[in-house]
């Protein structure tokens, strides 16, 4: 796609909306499910499923918000304002838990906390009653596990905001007689409200989208309710109607984030970060111990246990070659489609001078990132089934039971990840470069090929890397839409963990962790 291919602003708008339609239709099409009432299913859902799912989902979100805020904001403040032993190491080590999918950490701790596992065995060896052992398969347990892998979202954005903030607000509060804690809560924290609201909204959206961790921990949420309605009650229309309700929760989280942010803006960028105050003695080592414990629980222990389990079954490691190949192919296809669409949207936006219609189409196309994978899976299936019923030749292709269905859901889910990165890189290009190439007689295609793409290469690599890893770790959409017998590494892990085979699940989980380290490495580079 060349910058001049659309032939004007009207053509750019039309093409942008045509490209956005396949990405947003799976979610929008769910509304048509209400034309198919399910009177035999909904009484059971109201009596047996929804009350528990609603309580668990609400409790999970509240507890997770508290845990993520305490860890994320606490470590962000310590990293931005204080100097303590190992601070430079933990600045990037605290991001490492992002490399692990929540369902991997969940099954590791479930295996460790089993009755015959080392934790309960040590508990009983101390003479403590078995009934007093903390229950991991619970809402608080799920919130703690998810907090260990999701708090870096808050940590990253709030730390950056604290570094931009300067020390004037804290100095003013202290001069008015406030102590350190009072000054922090009255001056520093309110000034970074947009940052922690944005980070917290990402955490809550990830929790609403999570299926693997909560299913392993036996906590029924709206995400698992949709899966059970489709595959347990065999009612795709009822699952689609439940998915509409989950979209309502997602919208509520987004509105809450907007309300929490209010009219506040990030503090203006300054030339130098505030000087860090040294923490010596017990206080400094206490912060170091807390950071080491958090990184150890969120990254060190899970990776070490996966390595130990894989070593124990080294002579009979499960076959993951075919699943690994399927994972790579699916991730590569999704990344290629997302990058192509994102590049086209970026070119159209520049071609039409940031026309509002093109920008709106890109924004609508990116809303799928806020929609859980279970919802998009149901939406994609519902849409493809409707298309097959309306068109006989599509029914012959059986698109609803092909890899195409998985690809549609994944591209709709992760388009925003690729688009935001490429769009930011595109807008960083100096217009004078393109103007110079135009004056030298370069055609639109030549400008794109010899000027734009080479300068966009870092952004393209970063976007492709992020999309690739997100697709590799995605579980619910792949699990619900894949053709029979077509497994990925994430599906293999789910199959083993659903049967309690922790050691067998460790080997594919290690490969997923290795893939997850790629975006963390990129984030650390960006921080530096």
Coordinates of C-alpha atoms in Angstrom, one line a residue:
X1 CA 0.0 0.0 0.0
X2 CA 1.5 3.3 -1.1
X3 CA 0.7 6.7 0.2
X4 CA -1.0 7.8 -3.0
X5 CA -3.0 4.6 -3.6
X6 CA -6.1 5.9 -1.9
X7 CA -6.4 9.0 -4.1
X8 CA -7.5 11.6 -1.5
X9 CA -8.9 12.1 1.9
X10 CA -12.3 10.5 1.1
X11 CA -10.6 7.4 -0.3
X12 CA -8.4 7.3 2.8
X13 CA -11.4 7.4 5.1
X14 CA -13.3 4.7 3.1
X15 CA -10.3 2.3 3.0
X16 CA -9.6 2.9 6.7
X17 CA -13.1 1.9 7.7
X18 CA -13.1 -1.1 5.4
X19 CA -9.9 -2.3 7.1
X20 CA -11.3 -1.6 10.5
X21 CA -14.6 -3.5 9.9
X22 CA -13.2 -7.1 10.1
X23 CA -11.4 -6.2 13.4
X24 CA -14.5 -4.8 15.2
X25 CA -17.2 -7.0 13.7
X26 CA -16.6 -10.0 15.9
X27 CA -17.4 -8.0 19.0
X28 CA -20.2 -6.0 17.5
X29 CA -21.8 -9.1 16.0
X30 CA -22.4 -10.5 19.5
X31 CA -25.4 -8.2 19.8
X32 CA -27.3 -10.3 17.2
X33 CA -27.2 -13.3 19.5
X34 CA -30.2 -11.8 21.4
X35 CA -32.3 -12.6 18.4
X36 CA -31.9 -16.3 19.4
X37 CA -33.4 -16.6 22.9
X38 CA -32.2 -19.4 25.1
X39 CA -35.0 -20.0 27.6
X40 CA -33.8 -23.4 28.6
X41 CA -30.3 -22.2 29.5
X42 CA -30.7 -18.9 31.2
X43 CA -32.6 -20.2 34.3
X44 CA -29.7 -22.5 35.0
X45 CA -27.2 -19.6 34.5
X46 CA -29.1 -17.3 36.8
X47 CA -29.4 -19.9 39.5
X48 CA -26.0 -21.7 39.4
X49 CA -23.5 -19.8 37.4
X50 CA -23.9 -16.0 37.4
X51 CA -24.2 -15.2 41.1
X52 CA -20.9 -17.0 41.9
X53 CA -19.2 -15.6 38.8
X54 CA -20.2 -12.1 39.6
X55 CA -19.0 -12.3 43.2
X56 CA -15.7 -13.9 42.2
X57 CA -15.1 -11.4 39.4
X58 CA -15.8 -8.4 41.6
X59 CA -13.8 -9.7 44.5
X60 CA -10.9 -10.5 42.2
X61 CA -10.8 -7.0 40.7
X62 CA -10.9 -5.3 44.1
X63 CA -8.2 -7.4 45.7
X64 CA -6.0 -7.3 42.5
X65 CA -6.3 -3.5 42.4
X66 CA -5.1 -3.2 46.0
X67 CA -2.2 -5.7 45.5
X68 CA -1.1 -4.1 42.2
X69 CA -1.3 -0.6 43.6
X70 CA 0.7 -1.4 46.7
X71 CA 3.4 -3.2 44.8
X72 CA 3.5 -1.1 41.6
X73 CA 3.3 2.4 43.3
X74 CA 5.5 1.4 46.2
X75 CA 8.4 0.1 44.1
X76 CA 7.9 3.0 41.6
X77 CA 8.3 5.5 44.4
X78 CA 11.3 3.7 45.9
X79 CA 13.0 3.4 42.5
X80 CA 12.4 7.1 41.5
X81 CA 13.2 8.9 44.7
X82 CA 15.5 6.8 46.8
X83 CA 18.9 5.1 46.5
X84 CA 19.1 1.7 48.2
X85 CA 21.3 -1.5 47.8
X86 CA 20.7 -3.1 44.4
X87 CA 18.4 -0.3 43.1
X88 CA 19.9 -0.3 39.6
X89 CA 19.5 -4.1 39.3
X90 CA 15.9 -4.1 40.6
X91 CA 14.9 -1.2 38.2
X92 CA 14.8 -3.8 35.5
X93 CA 14.4 -7.0 37.5
X94 CA 11.1 -5.8 38.8
X95 CA 9.8 -5.9 35.2
X96 CA 10.8 -9.6 34.7
X97 CA 7.4 -11.1 36.0
X98 CA 5.8 -9.6 32.8
X99 CA 7.6 -12.4 30.9
X100 CA 5.5 -15.1 32.5
X101 CA 1.8 -15.8 31.6
X102 CA -0.5 -15.8 34.6
X103 CA -1.6 -19.4 34.0
X104 CA 2.1 -20.6 34.1
X105 CA 2.7 -19.0 37.5
X106 CA -0.7 -20.3 38.7
X107 CA 0.0 -24.0 37.9
X108 CA 3.5 -23.7 39.4
X109 CA 2.1 -22.5 42.7
X110 CA -0.8 -25.0 42.6
X111 CA 1.8 -27.8 42.2
X112 CA 3.9 -26.4 45.0
X113 CA 0.9 -26.0 47.3
X114 CA -0.6 -29.4 46.7
X115 CA -1.1 -31.7 49.7
X116 CA 2.0 -33.7 48.6
X117 CA 3.9 -30.6 47.5
X118 CA 6.9 -29.2 49.3
X119 CA 5.0 -26.2 50.8
X120 CA 2.3 -28.3 52.5
X121 CA 4.8 -31.0 53.5
X122 CA 7.0 -28.4 55.2
X123 CA 3.9 -26.9 56.9
X124 CA 3.0 -30.3 58.3
X125 CA 6.6 -31.0 59.3
X126 CA 6.5 -28.0 61.5
X127 CA 3.6 -29.5 63.4
X128 CA 1.0 -27.1 62.0
X129 CA -2.5 -28.3 61.2
X130 CA -3.2 -29.1 57.5
X131 CA -6.5 -27.3 57.7
X132 CA -4.7 -24.1 58.6
X133 CA -2.7 -24.0 55.3
X134 CA -3.6 -21.0 53.2
X135 CA -6.0 -22.0 50.4
X136 CA -4.5 -21.0 47.0
X137 CA -7.6 -22.1 45.0
X138 CA -9.6 -19.0 46.1
X139 CA -10.3 -15.5 45.1
X140 CA -7.5 -14.0 47.3
X141 CA -5.1 -16.7 46.0
X142 CA -6.0 -15.8 42.4
X143 CA -5.6 -12.1 43.1
X144 CA -2.2 -12.7 44.7
X145 CA -1.0 -14.8 41.7
X146 CA -2.2 -12.3 39.1
X147 CA -0.7 -9.4 41.1
X148 CA 2.7 -11.0 40.9
X149 CA 2.7 -10.9 37.1
X150 CA 0.6 -7.8 36.5
X151 CA 2.0 -5.2 38.9
X152 CA 4.8 -4.2 36.5
X153 CA 2.1 -2.4 34.4
X154 CA 1.6 0.0 37.3
X155 CA 5.3 0.1 38.2
X156 CA 6.5 1.1 34.7
X157 CA 4.1 4.0 34.1
X158 CA 4.1 5.3 37.6
X159 CA 7.9 5.2 37.9
X160 CA 8.2 7.2 34.7
X161 CA 5.7 9.8 36.0
X162 CA 7.5 10.1 39.3
X163 CA 10.7 10.7 37.5
X164 CA 9.0 13.5 35.5
X165 CA 7.4 15.0 38.5
X166 CA 10.3 16.6 40.2
X167 CA 10.5 17.3 44.0
X168 CA 8.7 20.7 44.2
X169 CA 5.4 19.2 45.3
X170 CA 6.9 17.1 48.0
X171 CA 9.1 20.0 49.2
X172 CA 6.0 22.3 49.4
X173 CA 4.0 19.7 51.3
X174 CA 6.9 19.2 53.8
X175 CA 7.3 22.9 54.3
X176 CA 3.6 23.1 55.2
X177 CA 4.2 20.6 58.1
X178 CA 3.2 17.3 56.4
X179 CA 5.2 14.2 57.3
X180 CA 6.7 11.9 54.6
X181 CA 3.6 9.7 54.3
X182 CA 1.1 12.6 54.4
X183 CA 3.1 14.5 51.8
X184 CA 3.2 11.4 49.6
X185 CA -0.6 10.8 49.7
X186 CA -1.5 14.5 49.5
X187 CA 0.9 15.8 47.0
X188 CA 3.0 13.2 45.1
X189 CA 0.4 10.5 44.4
X190 CA -2.4 12.8 43.2
X191 CA -0.1 14.4 40.7
X192 CA 0.5 11.1 39.0
X193 CA -3.1 10.1 39.0
X194 CA -3.3 9.7 35.2
X195 CA -0.3 7.3 35.3
X196 CA -1.6 5.0 38.0
X197 CA -5.1 5.1 36.6
X198 CA -3.8 4.0 33.2
X199 CA -1.6 1.3 34.7
X200 CA -4.4 0.0 37.0
X201 CA -6.9 -0.1 34.1
X202 CA -4.4 -2.3 32.2
X203 CA -4.2 -4.7 35.2
X204 CA -8.0 -4.9 35.6
X205 CA -8.5 -5.5 31.9
X206 CA -5.9 -8.2 31.9
X207 CA -7.7 -9.8 34.9
X208 CA -11.1 -9.7 33.1
X209 CA -9.5 -11.2 30.0
X210 CA -7.7 -14.0 32.0
X211 CA -9.0 -17.5 31.6
X212 CA -6.0 -19.8 32.2
X213 CA -5.0 -18.7 35.7
X214 CA -8.6 -18.6 37.2
X215 CA -9.5 -21.9 35.6
X216 CA -6.4 -23.6 37.0
X217 CA -7.1 -22.0 40.5
X218 CA -10.7 -23.1 40.3
X219 CA -12.2 -19.6 40.5
X220 CA -15.3 -19.2 38.4
X221 CA -15.4 -15.8 36.7
X222 CA -17.3 -14.4 33.8
X223 CA -14.5 -15.5 31.5
X224 CA -14.8 -19.2 32.6
X225 CA -18.6 -18.9 32.6
X226 CA -18.6 -18.1 28.9
X227 CA -16.3 -21.1 28.2
X228 CA -18.5 -23.4 30.2
X229 CA -21.7 -22.1 28.6
X230 CA -20.3 -22.8 25.2
X231 CA -18.6 -26.1 25.8
X232 CA -20.4 -27.4 28.8
X233 CA -24.0 -26.4 28.0
X234 CA -23.4 -26.4 24.2
X235 CA -25.1 -23.1 23.8
X236 CA -23.2 -20.7 21.5
X237 CA -26.0 -18.1 21.6
X238 CA -26.1 -18.0 25.4
X239 CA -22.3 -17.7 25.5
X240 CA -22.5 -14.8 23.0
X241 CA -25.1 -13.1 25.3
X242 CA -22.8 -13.6 28.3
X243 CA -20.0 -12.1 26.3
X244 CA -22.0 -9.0 25.8
X245 CA -22.3 -8.7 29.5
X246 CA -18.5 -9.0 29.9
X247 CA -18.1 -6.3 27.3
X248 CA -20.2 -4.1 29.6
X249 CA -17.8 -4.8 32.4
X250 CA -14.9 -3.8 30.2
X251 CA -16.6 -0.6 29.3
X252 CA -17.2 0.1 33.0
X253 CA -13.5 -0.4 33.7
X254 CA -12.6 2.0 30.9
X255 CA -15.1 4.6 32.1
X256 CA -13.8 4.2 35.7
X257 CA -10.3 4.8 34.4
X258 CA -11.5 8.0 32.6
X259 CA -13.3 9.2 35.7
X260 CA -10.4 8.5 37.9
X261 CA -8.1 10.4 35.6
X262 CA -10.5 13.3 35.4
X263 CA -9.0 16.4 34.0
X264 CA -5.6 15.7 35.4
X265 CA -2.6 15.5 33.1
X266 CA 0.9 14.0 33.5
X267 CA 3.4 16.3 35.1
X268 CA 5.5 18.2 32.6
X269 CA 8.8 16.6 31.5
X270 CA 11.9 18.1 33.1
X271 CA 15.5 17.9 32.0
X272 CA 16.8 16.1 35.1
X273 CA 15.1 13.6 37.4
X274 CA 14.9 14.5 41.1
X275 CA 17.9 13.6 43.2
X276 CA 17.5 10.3 45.0
X277 CA 17.8 10.3 48.8
X278 CA 20.0 7.5 50.1
X279 CA 18.3 4.9 52.3
X280 CA 20.9 3.4 54.6
X281 CA 20.9 0.7 57.1
X282 CA 17.8 -1.3 57.9
X283 CA 15.4 0.8 55.8
X284 CA 17.5 0.4 52.7
X285 CA 17.9 -3.3 53.1
X286 CA 14.2 -3.7 53.9
X287 CA 13.4 -2.2 50.5
X288 CA 15.9 -4.5 48.8
X289 CA 14.5 -7.5 50.6
X290 CA 10.9 -6.6 49.6
X291 CA 12.0 -6.2 45.9
X292 CA 13.9 -9.4 46.0
X293 CA 11.0 -11.3 47.5
X294 CA 8.6 -9.9 44.9
X295 CA 10.8 -10.7 41.9
X296 CA 11.6 -14.1 43.4
X297 CA 7.9 -15.0 43.9
X298 CA 6.9 -13.6 40.5
X299 CA 9.8 -14.8 38.4
X300 CA 12.5 -16.7 40.2
X301 CA 10.5 -19.4 41.9
X302 CA 8.3 -20.2 38.9
X303 CA 11.2 -20.4 36.5
X304 CA 13.3 -22.5 39.0
X305 CA 10.4 -24.9 39.5
X306 CA 9.8 -25.3 35.8
X307 CA 13.4 -26.1 35.3
X308 CA 13.3 -28.6 38.2
X309 CA 10.2 -30.4 36.9
X310 CA 11.6 -30.5 33.4
X311 CA 14.8 -32.0 34.7
X312 CA 12.9 -34.7 36.7
X313 CA 11.1 -35.9 33.5
X314 CA 14.1 -35.3 31.2
X315 CA 14.0 -38.8 29.9
X316 CA 10.3 -38.6 29.0
X317 CA 9.8 -34.9 28.0
X318 CA 6.5 -34.4 26.3
X319 CA 6.5 -33.9 22.5
X320 CA 6.0 -30.3 21.8
X321 CA 7.5 -30.0 18.3
X322 CA 4.2 -29.9 16.4
X323 CA 2.6 -27.6 19.0
X324 CA 5.7 -25.3 18.9
X325 CA 5.5 -25.2 15.1
X326 CA 1.8 -24.3 15.2
X327 CA 2.5 -21.6 17.8
X328 CA 5.3 -20.0 15.6
X329 CA 3.2 -20.2 12.5
X330 CA 0.1 -18.6 14.2
X331 CA 2.2 -15.9 15.8
X332 CA 4.0 -15.1 12.6
X333 CA 0.8 -14.9 10.6
X334 CA -0.9 -12.7 13.2
X335 CA 2.1 -10.4 13.5
X336 CA 2.4 -10.1 9.7
X337 CA -1.3 -9.2 9.4
X338 CA -1.3 -6.7 12.3
X339 CA 1.9 -5.0 11.1
X340 CA 0.6 -4.7 7.6
X341 CA -2.7 -3.2 8.8
X342 CA -1.0 -0.9 11.3
X343 CA 1.4 0.3 8.6
X344 CA -1.5 1.0 6.2
X345 CA -3.3 3.0 8.9
X346 CA -0.2 5.0 9.6
X347 CA 0.3 5.8 5.9
X348 CA -3.3 6.7 5.5
X349 CA -3.2 9.0 8.5
X350 CA -0.1 10.8 7.2
X351 CA -1.6 10.9 3.6
X352 CA -4.7 12.6 4.8
X353 CA -3.0 14.9 7.3
X354 CA -4.2 13.1 10.4
X355 CA -7.8 13.2 9.2
X356 CA -10.2 12.6 12.0
X357 CA -12.1 9.9 10.1
X358 CA -8.9 7.8 9.6
X359 CA -7.9 8.3 13.2
X360 CA -11.4 7.3 14.4
X361 CA -11.3 4.2 12.3
X362 CA -7.9 3.2 13.8
X363 CA -9.3 3.9 17.3
X364 CA -12.3 1.7 16.7
X365 CA -10.2 -1.1 15.2
X366 CA -8.0 -1.1 18.3
X367 CA -10.9 -1.5 20.8
X368 CA -10.4 -5.3 20.6
X369 CA -7.4 -5.0 22.9
X370 CA -9.8 -4.1 25.7
X371 CA -12.0 -7.1 24.9
X372 CA -11.2 -10.5 26.6
X373 CA -10.1 -13.3 24.4
X374 CA -13.1 -15.4 25.4
X375 CA -15.4 -12.7 24.1
X376 CA -13.6 -12.3 20.8
X377 CA -13.6 -16.1 20.3
X378 CA -17.3 -16.3 20.8
X379 CA -17.8 -13.2 18.5
X380 CA -15.6 -14.6 15.8
X381 CA -17.3 -18.0 15.9
X382 CA -20.8 -16.4 16.0
X383 CA -19.9 -14.2 13.0
X384 CA -18.4 -17.0 10.9
X385 CA -21.3 -19.3 11.6
X386 CA -23.8 -16.6 10.5
X387 CA -21.8 -16.1 7.3
X388 CA -21.7 -19.8 6.6
X389 CA -25.5 -20.1 7.1
X390 CA -26.1 -17.2 4.7
X391 CA -23.6 -18.2 2.0
X392 CA -23.4 -21.9 1.0
X393 CA -20.0 -21.7 -0.6
X394 CA -18.6 -20.3 2.7
X395 CA -20.2 -23.3 4.5
X396 CA -18.3 -25.6 2.2
X397 CA -15.0 -23.9 3.3
X398 CA -15.8 -24.5 7.0
X399 CA -14.2 -21.3 8.0
X400 CA -15.6 -21.4 11.5
X401 CA -13.5 -24.6 12.3
X402 CA -10.3 -23.4 10.6
X403 CA -7.2 -21.5 11.7
X404 CA -8.7 -18.5 10.0
X405 CA -11.2 -18.1 12.9
X406 CA -8.3 -18.1 15.4
X407 CA -6.4 -15.5 13.3
X408 CA -9.4 -13.2 13.1
X409 CA -9.8 -13.2 16.8
X410 CA -6.1 -12.7 17.5
X411 CA -5.7 -9.8 15.0
X412 CA -8.8 -8.1 16.5
X413 CA -7.3 -8.6 20.0
X414 CA -3.8 -7.3 19.4
X415 CA -4.1 -4.8 16.5
X416 CA -3.8 -1.9 19.0
X417 CA -0.5 -3.3 20.3
X418 CA 1.1 -3.1 16.8
X419 CA -0.7 0.1 15.7
X420 CA 0.2 2.2 18.7
X421 CA 3.9 1.4 18.4
X422 CA 4.1 1.9 14.6
X423 CA 2.0 5.1 14.8
X424 CA 4.3 6.6 17.4
X425 CA 7.3 5.8 15.3
X426 CA 5.7 7.1 12.1
X427 CA 4.8 10.5 13.8
X428 CA 8.4 10.8 15.0
X429 CA 9.6 11.0 11.3
X430 CA 10.6 14.5 10.3
X431 CA 8.3 15.7 7.4
X432 CA 11.4 17.4 5.9
X433 CA 12.8 14.0 5.0
X434 CA 9.8 13.0 2.9
X435 CA 9.6 16.5 1.4
X436 CA 13.2 16.3 0.3
X437 CA 12.6 12.9 -1.3
X438 CA 9.6 14.3 -3.1
X439 CA 11.6 17.3 -4.4
X440 CA 14.2 14.9 -5.6
X441 CA 11.6 13.2 -7.8
X442 CA 11.0 10.0 -5.8
X443 CA 7.6 8.4 -6.4
X444 CA 5.3 7.6 -3.5
X445 CA 6.4 3.9 -3.6
X446 CA 10.1 4.9 -3.6
X447 CA 9.6 7.3 -0.7
X448 CA 7.9 4.5 1.2
X449 CA 10.5 1.9 0.3
X450 CA 13.7 3.9 0.6
X451 CA 12.9 6.5 3.3
X452 CA 9.9 5.5 5.5
X453 CA 10.5 1.8 6.0
X454 CA 14.2 2.0 6.9
X455 CA 13.4 4.7 9.4
X456 CA 10.5 2.8 10.8
X457 CA 12.5 -0.4 11.2
X458 CA 13.0 -0.1 15.0
X459 CA 9.3 0.6 15.5
X460 CA 8.3 -2.3 13.2
X461 CA 10.6 -4.7 15.0
X462 CA 9.3 -3.6 18.4
X463 CA 5.6 -3.8 17.2
X464 CA 6.2 -7.2 15.6
X465 CA 8.0 -8.5 18.7
X466 CA 5.2 -7.4 21.1
X467 CA 2.4 -8.9 18.9
X468 CA 4.4 -12.1 18.4
X469 CA 4.8 -12.7 22.1
X470 CA 1.2 -11.7 22.9
X471 CA -0.1 -14.2 20.4
X472 CA 2.2 -16.9 21.7
X473 CA 0.9 -16.5 25.3
X474 CA -2.8 -16.1 24.3
X475 CA -4.9 -19.0 25.6
X476 CA -8.7 -18.6 25.5
X477 CA -9.2 -17.5 21.9
X478 CA -6.8 -20.3 20.6
X479 CA -8.3 -22.9 22.9
X480 CA -11.9 -22.1 21.9
X481 CA -11.5 -21.7 18.1
X482 CA -8.7 -24.0 17.1
X483 CA -9.5 -26.9 14.7
X484 CA -9.7 -30.3 16.4
X485 CA -6.3 -31.7 17.2
X486 CA -4.5 -28.4 16.3
X487 CA -2.6 -27.5 19.5
X488 CA -0.3 -24.7 20.4
X489 CA 2.1 -24.5 23.4
X490 CA -0.5 -22.6 25.5
X491 CA -3.1 -25.2 24.7
X492 CA -0.7 -28.0 25.6
X493 CA -0.1 -26.4 28.9
X494 CA -3.8 -26.1 29.5
X495 CA -4.4 -29.8 28.6
X496 CA -1.7 -31.0 31.0
X497 CA -2.7 -28.7 33.9
X498 CA -6.3 -29.6 33.6
X499 CA -5.3 -33.2 34.5
X500 CA -2.9 -32.1 37.2
X501 CA 0.2 -33.1 35.2
X502 CA 2.5 -30.3 36.4
X503 CA 5.8 -31.9 35.4
X504 CA 4.6 -32.5 31.8
X505 CA 3.3 -28.9 31.6
X506 CA 6.7 -27.5 32.6
X507 CA 8.5 -28.1 29.4
X508 CA 6.2 -26.2 27.0
X509 CA 5.8 -23.6 29.7
X510 CA 9.6 -23.0 29.7
X511 CA 9.4 -22.3 26.0
X512 CA 6.6 -19.8 26.5
X513 CA 8.7 -18.1 29.3
X514 CA 11.6 -17.8 26.9
X515 CA 9.4 -16.1 24.3
X516 CA 8.0 -13.8 27.0
X517 CA 11.5 -12.5 27.9
X518 CA 11.8 -10.9 24.5
X519 CA 9.4 -7.9 25.1
X520 CA 10.8 -7.6 28.6
X521 CA 14.3 -7.2 27.2
X522 CA 12.9 -4.5 24.8
X523 CA 11.2 -2.7 27.7
X524 CA 14.4 -2.7 29.7
X525 CA 16.3 -1.2 26.7
X526 CA 13.6 1.5 26.4
X527 CA 14.0 2.3 30.0
X528 CA 17.7 2.7 29.7

